[in-house]
Tab-separated table of C-alpha atoms in Angstrom:
chain	number	residue	atom	x	y	z
A	1167	MET	CA	22.087	4.666	-10.357
A	1168	THR	CA	20.462	3.935	-13.657
A	1169	TRP	CA	17.480	5.987	-14.339
A	1170	PHE	CA	15.005	2.622	-15.501
A	1171	SER	CA	13.862	-0.198	-13.571
A	1172	LEU	CA	11.774	-2.955	-15.348
A	1173	PRO	CA	11.362	-4.868	-12.741
A	1174	ALA	CA	9.744	-1.685	-10.897
A	1175	LEU	CA	7.609	-1.525	-14.371
A	1176	LEU	CA	6.259	-4.647	-14.783
A	1177	GLY	CA	5.346	-5.712	-10.647
A	1178	GLY	CA	3.773	-1.982	-11.338
A	1179	ILE	CA	2.172	-3.325	-13.298
A	1180	VAL	CA	0.658	-6.919	-11.410
A	1181	ILE	CA	0.337	-4.390	-8.758
A	1182	GLY	CA	-2.253	-3.018	-11.320
A	1183	PHE	CA	-3.921	-6.036	-12.247
A	1184	SER	CA	-4.229	-6.508	-8.627
A	1185	GLY	CA	-6.404	-3.273	-7.829
A	1186	LEU	CA	-8.268	-3.244	-11.458
A	1187	LEU	CA	-9.418	-7.654	-10.359
A	1188	LEU	CA	-10.352	-6.083	-6.820
A	1189	LEU	CA	-12.550	-3.098	-8.320
A	1190	ILE	CA	-14.315	-4.487	-11.305
A	1191	GLY	CA	-14.812	-8.213	-10.246
A	1192	VAL	CA	-15.736	-7.295	-6.152
A	1193	GLY	CA	-16.396	-3.821	-6.312
A	1194	ARG	CA	-13.802	-2.714	-3.835
A	1195	ILE	CA	-10.057	-0.107	-4.303
A	1196	MET	CA	-7.696	-1.802	-3.376
A	1197	GLY	CA	-6.930	0.046	-0.069
A	1198	VAL	CA	-4.800	-1.951	2.100
A	1199	SER	CA	-5.276	0.053	5.280
A	1200	GLY	CA	-8.113	0.193	5.133
A	1201	ILE	CA	-8.309	-3.613	4.560
A	1202	LEU	CA	-7.080	-4.328	7.931
A	1203	ASN	CA	-8.717	-1.386	9.412
A	1204	ASN	CA	-12.083	-2.823	9.170
A	1205	LEU	CA	-11.290	-6.650	8.856
A	1206	LEU	CA	-10.270	-5.951	12.451
A	1207	SER	CA	-13.589	-3.392	13.566
A	1208	LYS	CA	-16.448	-5.500	12.664
A	1209	LYS	CA	-16.537	-8.491	8.832
A	1210	GLY	CA	-16.824	-11.845	9.510
A	1211	MET	CA	-14.763	-13.961	8.670
A	1212	THR	CA	-15.740	-15.004	4.859
A	1213	ASP	CA	-15.581	-11.494	4.151
A	1214	TRP	CA	-13.482	-10.588	0.707
A	1215	ARG	CA	-10.773	-8.020	2.933
A	1216	LEU	CA	-9.283	-11.196	4.550
A	1217	LEU	CA	-9.010	-13.378	1.447
A	1218	PHE	CA	-7.323	-10.347	-0.218
A	1219	VAL	CA	-4.882	-10.228	3.054
A	1220	VAL	CA	-4.523	-13.772	2.778
A	1221	GLY	CA	-3.561	-13.366	0.044
A	1222	LEU	CA	-0.828	-10.872	0.208
A	1223	LEU	CA	0.890	-13.088	3.241
A	1224	ILE	CA	1.519	-16.124	1.211
A	1225	SER	CA	2.466	-14.574	-2.023
A	1226	PRO	CA	6.217	-14.463	-1.156
A	1227	TRP	CA	6.017	-18.481	-1.076
A	1228	ILE	CA	3.730	-18.366	-4.496
A	1229	TYR	CA	6.858	-15.674	-5.337
A	1230	ASP	CA	9.228	-18.655	-4.504
A	1231	VAL	CA	7.151	-21.622	-5.991
A	1232	VAL	CA	6.194	-19.959	-9.161
A	1233	ILE	CA	8.407	-17.520	-10.274
A	1234	GLY	CA	11.822	-18.464	-8.357
A	1235	SER	CA	14.747	-17.085	-6.167
A	1236	LEU	CA	13.054	-14.557	-3.414
A	1237	PRO	CA	15.065	-11.205	-2.891
A	1238	SER	CA	16.216	-11.401	-0.600
A	1239	VAL	CA	15.824	-8.229	1.688
A	1240	GLU	CA	17.404	-6.758	4.826
A	1241	VAL	CA	15.362	-5.051	7.944
A	1242	THR	CA	18.048	-2.777	9.453
A	1243	GLN	CA	15.208	-0.517	11.242
A	1244	SER	CA	16.031	-0.681	15.021
A	1245	VAL	CA	12.284	-2.367	17.128
A	1246	PRO	CA	11.185	1.316	19.199
A	1247	LEU	CA	11.981	2.844	15.919
A	1248	LEU	CA	9.474	0.357	13.746
A	1249	ILE	CA	7.356	0.953	16.565
A	1250	ILE	CA	6.962	5.158	15.802
A	1251	ALA	CA	6.661	4.252	12.440
A	1252	GLY	CA	3.705	1.868	12.750
A	1253	LEU	CA	2.053	4.501	15.190
A	1254	LEU	CA	2.410	7.224	12.642
A	1255	VAL	CA	1.674	5.016	10.017
A	1256	GLY	CA	-1.298	3.839	11.757
A	1257	ILE	CA	-2.442	7.355	12.758
A	1258	GLY	CA	-2.030	8.529	9.303
A	1259	SER	CA	-3.822	6.164	7.030
A	1260	ALA	CA	-6.930	6.612	9.334
A	1261	LEU	CA	-7.622	10.153	9.582
A	1262	GLY	CA	-6.133	11.002	5.349
A	1263	SER	CA	-8.709	7.943	4.810
A	1264	GLY	CA	-6.319	5.871	2.660
A	1265	CYS	CA	-2.280	4.890	2.522
A	1266	THR	CA	-0.535	4.623	-0.251
A	1267	SER	CA	-1.974	2.196	-2.441
A	1268	GLY	CA	-5.807	2.945	-2.056
A	1269	HIS	CA	-4.732	7.550	-2.666
A	1270	SER	CA	-1.547	6.912	-4.698
A	1271	ILE	CA	-2.568	4.213	-6.972
A	1272	CYS	CA	-5.925	3.472	-7.047
A	1273	GLY	CA	-7.217	6.784	-5.795
A	1274	ILE	CA	-5.168	9.009	-8.238
A	1275	SER	CA	-6.369	6.181	-11.475
A	1276	ARG	CA	-10.082	7.631	-11.092
A	1277	LEU	CA	-7.942	11.146	-10.244
A	1278	ALA	CA	-9.436	12.116	-6.755
A	1279	PRO	CA	-8.324	15.551	-5.923
A	1280	SER	CA	-7.616	14.899	-2.562
A	1281	SER	CA	-5.280	11.141	-3.348
A	1282	LEU	CA	-3.305	13.989	-5.217
A	1283	ILE	CA	-3.350	16.112	-2.522
A	1284	ILE	CA	-2.206	13.463	-0.522
A	1285	THR	CA	0.191	11.475	-2.545
A	1286	GLY	CA	2.120	14.876	-2.594
A	1287	LEU	CA	2.289	15.096	0.830
A	1288	PHE	CA	3.434	11.158	1.968
A	1289	MET	CA	6.234	12.003	-0.157
A	1290	LEU	CA	7.002	14.694	1.408
A	1291	SER	CA	7.578	13.750	4.961
A	1292	GLY	CA	8.682	10.832	3.803
A	1293	GLY	CA	12.036	13.041	2.086
A	1294	ILE	CA	12.233	14.574	5.021
A	1295	ALA	CA	11.741	11.888	7.383
A	1296	VAL	CA	14.852	9.921	5.695
A	1297	PHE	CA	16.890	13.742	5.186
A	1298	ILE	CA	16.609	13.717	9.184
A	1299	LEU	CA	17.504	9.890	9.743
A	1300	LYS	CA	19.419	9.607	7.213
A	1301	HIS	CA	21.696	12.660	6.480
A	1302	LEU	CA	21.119	15.184	10.194
A	1303	ILE	CA	21.272	12.166	12.267
A	1304	GLY	CA	22.884	9.770	10.803
A	1305	GLY	CA	21.156	6.770	10.643
B	190	MET	CA	-15.395	-16.606	-7.392
B	191	ARG	CA	-16.243	-13.868	-4.611
B	192	LEU	CA	-14.147	-15.098	-2.738
B	193	ILE	CA	-10.763	-15.956	-5.318
B	194	ILE	CA	-10.538	-13.140	-6.353
B	195	PRO	CA	-9.858	-10.915	-3.675
B	196	PHE	CA	-7.537	-14.282	-2.841
B	197	ILE	CA	-6.123	-13.949	-6.395
B	198	SER	CA	-5.781	-9.440	-6.483
B	199	GLY	CA	-4.140	-10.002	-2.863
B	200	LEU	CA	-1.366	-12.322	-4.556
B	201	LEU	CA	-1.281	-10.897	-7.753
B	202	PHE	CA	-0.533	-7.239	-5.011
B	203	GLY	CA	2.216	-8.678	-3.590
B	204	VAL	CA	4.291	-10.811	-5.847
B	205	GLY	CA	4.060	-7.624	-7.879
B	206	LEU	CA	5.427	-6.033	-4.760
B	207	LEU	CA	8.175	-8.341	-4.714
B	208	TYR	CA	9.181	-8.567	-8.525
B	209	SER	CA	8.898	-4.148	-8.150
B	210	GLY	CA	11.219	-4.235	-5.397
B	211	MET	CA	8.668	-2.286	-3.151
B	212	ALA	CA	8.872	-5.415	-0.462
B	213	ASP	CA	12.160	-3.542	-0.059
B	214	PRO	CA	12.485	-1.005	2.702
B	215	GLN	CA	16.164	-0.086	1.169
B	216	ILE	CA	14.457	0.274	-2.521
B	217	VAL	CA	11.322	2.553	-1.065
B	218	GLN	CA	13.735	4.410	1.001
B	219	GLY	CA	15.993	5.189	-2.238
B	220	PHE	CA	12.858	6.775	-3.874
B	221	LEU	CA	12.685	9.064	-0.724
B	222	ASP	CA	16.333	10.198	-0.939
B	223	PRO	CA	17.243	12.378	-3.747
B	224	PHE	CA	20.292	14.445	-1.918
B	225	GLY	CA	21.567	10.405	-0.629
B	226	ASP	CA	21.108	7.593	-2.839
B	227	PHE	CA	18.163	8.174	-5.037
B	228	ASN	CA	16.646	5.057	-6.817
B	229	PRO	CA	13.978	5.879	-8.628
B	230	ALA	CA	12.240	2.099	-8.674
B	231	LEU	CA	9.037	3.250	-7.479
B	232	LEU	CA	8.437	5.940	-9.911
B	233	TRP	CA	8.183	2.851	-12.187
B	234	VAL	CA	6.349	1.352	-10.652
B	235	MET	CA	3.322	3.481	-9.730
B	236	VAL	CA	3.844	4.348	-13.571
B	237	GLY	CA	2.993	0.754	-14.900
B	238	ALA	CA	-0.178	0.380	-11.656
B	239	LEU	CA	-1.332	4.019	-12.496
B	240	SER	CA	-1.251	2.577	-16.450
B	241	VAL	CA	-3.350	-0.140	-15.245
B	242	SER	CA	-5.735	0.360	-12.676
B	243	VAL	CA	-7.068	3.096	-14.830
B	244	ILE	CA	-7.938	0.377	-17.103
B	245	GLY	CA	-10.848	-0.391	-13.903
B	246	VAL	CA	-11.333	2.824	-13.309
B	247	ILE	CA	-12.799	3.424	-17.497
B	248	ILE	CA	-14.653	-0.349	-16.811
B	249	ALA	CA	-16.102	0.049	-14.027
B	250	ARG	CA	-17.420	3.880	-14.670
B	251	ILE	CA	-18.791	2.100	-18.236
B	252	ARG	CA	-20.292	-1.237	-16.403
B	253	ARG	CA	-21.696	0.777	-13.011
B	254	LYS	CA	-21.477	-3.162	-11.705
B	255	THR	CA	-18.958	-5.670	-11.164
B	256	LEU	CA	-18.229	-8.529	-13.306
B	257	LEU	CA	-20.348	-10.746	-11.389
B	258	GLY	CA	-22.967	-8.028	-11.527
B	259	GLU	CA	-23.068	-7.046	-8.276
B	260	PRO	CA	-22.652	-2.866	-7.404
B	261	LEU	CA	-20.038	-1.453	-7.187
B	262	LEU	CA	-18.956	0.420	-4.469
B	263	PHE	CA	-16.986	3.911	-5.810
B	264	PRO	CA	-15.207	5.589	-2.804
B	265	VAL	CA	-16.532	9.199	-1.938
B	266	ASN	CA	-13.794	11.202	-2.153
B	267	SER	CA	-12.425	12.679	0.695
B	268	LYS	CA	-12.568	15.460	1.647
B	269	ILE	CA	-9.389	17.694	1.279
B	270	ASN	CA	-9.224	19.890	5.352
B	271	LYS	CA	-7.202	19.432	8.428
B	272	GLU	CA	-7.068	15.526	9.148
B	273	LEU	CA	-6.647	14.687	5.423
B	274	VAL	CA	-3.427	17.039	5.609
B	275	LEU	CA	-2.366	15.927	9.280
B	276	GLY	CA	-2.982	12.189	8.192
B	277	GLY	CA	-0.852	12.438	4.795
B	278	LEU	CA	1.880	14.132	6.801
B	279	LEU	CA	2.248	11.446	9.902
B	280	PHE	CA	1.670	8.830	7.273
B	281	GLY	CA	3.959	10.180	4.918
B	282	ALA	CA	6.913	10.488	8.212
B	283	GLY	CA	5.578	7.197	9.560
B	284	TRP	CA	6.918	5.914	5.786
B	285	GLY	CA	9.622	7.271	5.162
B	286	LEU	CA	11.415	6.387	8.920
B	287	VAL	CA	11.616	2.644	7.594
B	288	GLY	CA	10.753	2.026	4.496
B	289	ILE	CA	7.226	-0.224	5.186
B	290	CYS	CA	3.714	0.566	4.455
B	291	PRO	CA	0.698	-1.163	4.472
B	292	ALA	CA	1.462	-3.776	1.862
B	293	PRO	CA	4.545	-4.397	2.994
B	294	ALA	CA	4.351	-4.972	5.967
B	295	LEU	CA	2.104	-7.959	4.717
B	296	VAL	CA	4.370	-8.978	2.865
B	297	LEU	CA	7.115	-9.666	5.158
B	298	LEU	CA	5.172	-10.701	7.291
B	299	GLY	CA	4.071	-13.423	5.179
B	300	ARG	CA	7.725	-14.281	4.436
B	301	GLY	CA	8.164	-14.718	8.158
B	302	MET	CA	10.293	-11.566	9.187
B	303	TRP	CA	8.987	-10.370	12.502
B	304	GLU	CA	10.564	-6.851	11.930
B	305	GLY	CA	6.568	-6.487	10.197
B	306	ALA	CA	4.461	-8.243	13.260
B	307	ILE	CA	5.935	-5.085	14.990
B	308	PHE	CA	4.981	-2.828	11.964
B	309	ILE	CA	1.479	-3.731	11.828
B	310	LEU	CA	1.057	-4.323	15.385
B	311	ALA	CA	1.984	-1.036	15.970
B	312	MET	CA	-0.122	0.496	13.125
B	313	ILE	CA	-3.837	-1.027	14.322
B	314	VAL	CA	-2.748	0.494	17.678
B	315	GLY	CA	-2.462	3.874	15.835
B	316	MET	CA	-5.402	2.965	13.547
B	317	LYS	CA	-7.449	2.407	16.975
B	318	VAL	CA	-6.388	5.321	18.905
B	319	VAL	CA	-7.930	7.924	15.641
B	320	ALA	CA	-10.704	5.136	16.086
B	321	TYR	CA	-11.698	6.352	19.673
B	322	PHE	CA	-10.734	9.328	19.907
B	323	LYS	CA	-13.145	10.071	16.490
B	324	ARG	CA	-16.190	8.339	18.519
């Protein structure tokens, strides 16, 4: 294990720029769960949220064309686990008013106490889930 | 510009997720696994992202308007209550189980992986369940 990862730092800087751009360009916080939730409930087809989601969806293609060699990804989780996890993430983000992008990046950067606390809770229960899954069940 | 900015923002977000490794569930789970094969990458992603997005917050606070002169919608800080705590714990549990959260799920779907679609559909059902009971 290496302690420092330059790609992680640089990728993080790019993610930070995307949040900065949305905040000072559109005046909105980059929170993906809220964007998806609002997109589905009431907004029209020319909404900024739809364009943001389209940008995210085609990013792998742009990455492949511009940067090249898209890193290979394998999702090994079973379908029932994906469904349970998706439900928990949906319920949790709706109750907690946000997900990792909105709270852990945008919320912390404006020093919102609720975002700092919920980020700690994400990591605590996430750590417990991984511990149970990988070390107790051995999945 | 109103339409290009959010598109570019989404694009940059996805590219950043891919380049940093955060679109890979194994790398995310590696961060949440200090007793196993720990991978600190997520920490460096947060250092990079926060150092830039703080600048955005400072610009927004000084200007009070967007680059296009429109009003800035700063969220009202969510209250620290039982809902926030429960929401955070449930979200983290789902995130840890599969190493996927909303934005990386969209990136997975964008590269044609059906696992991303299943996760997103389940997530939308979860959001709708909460909306139903909150009415």
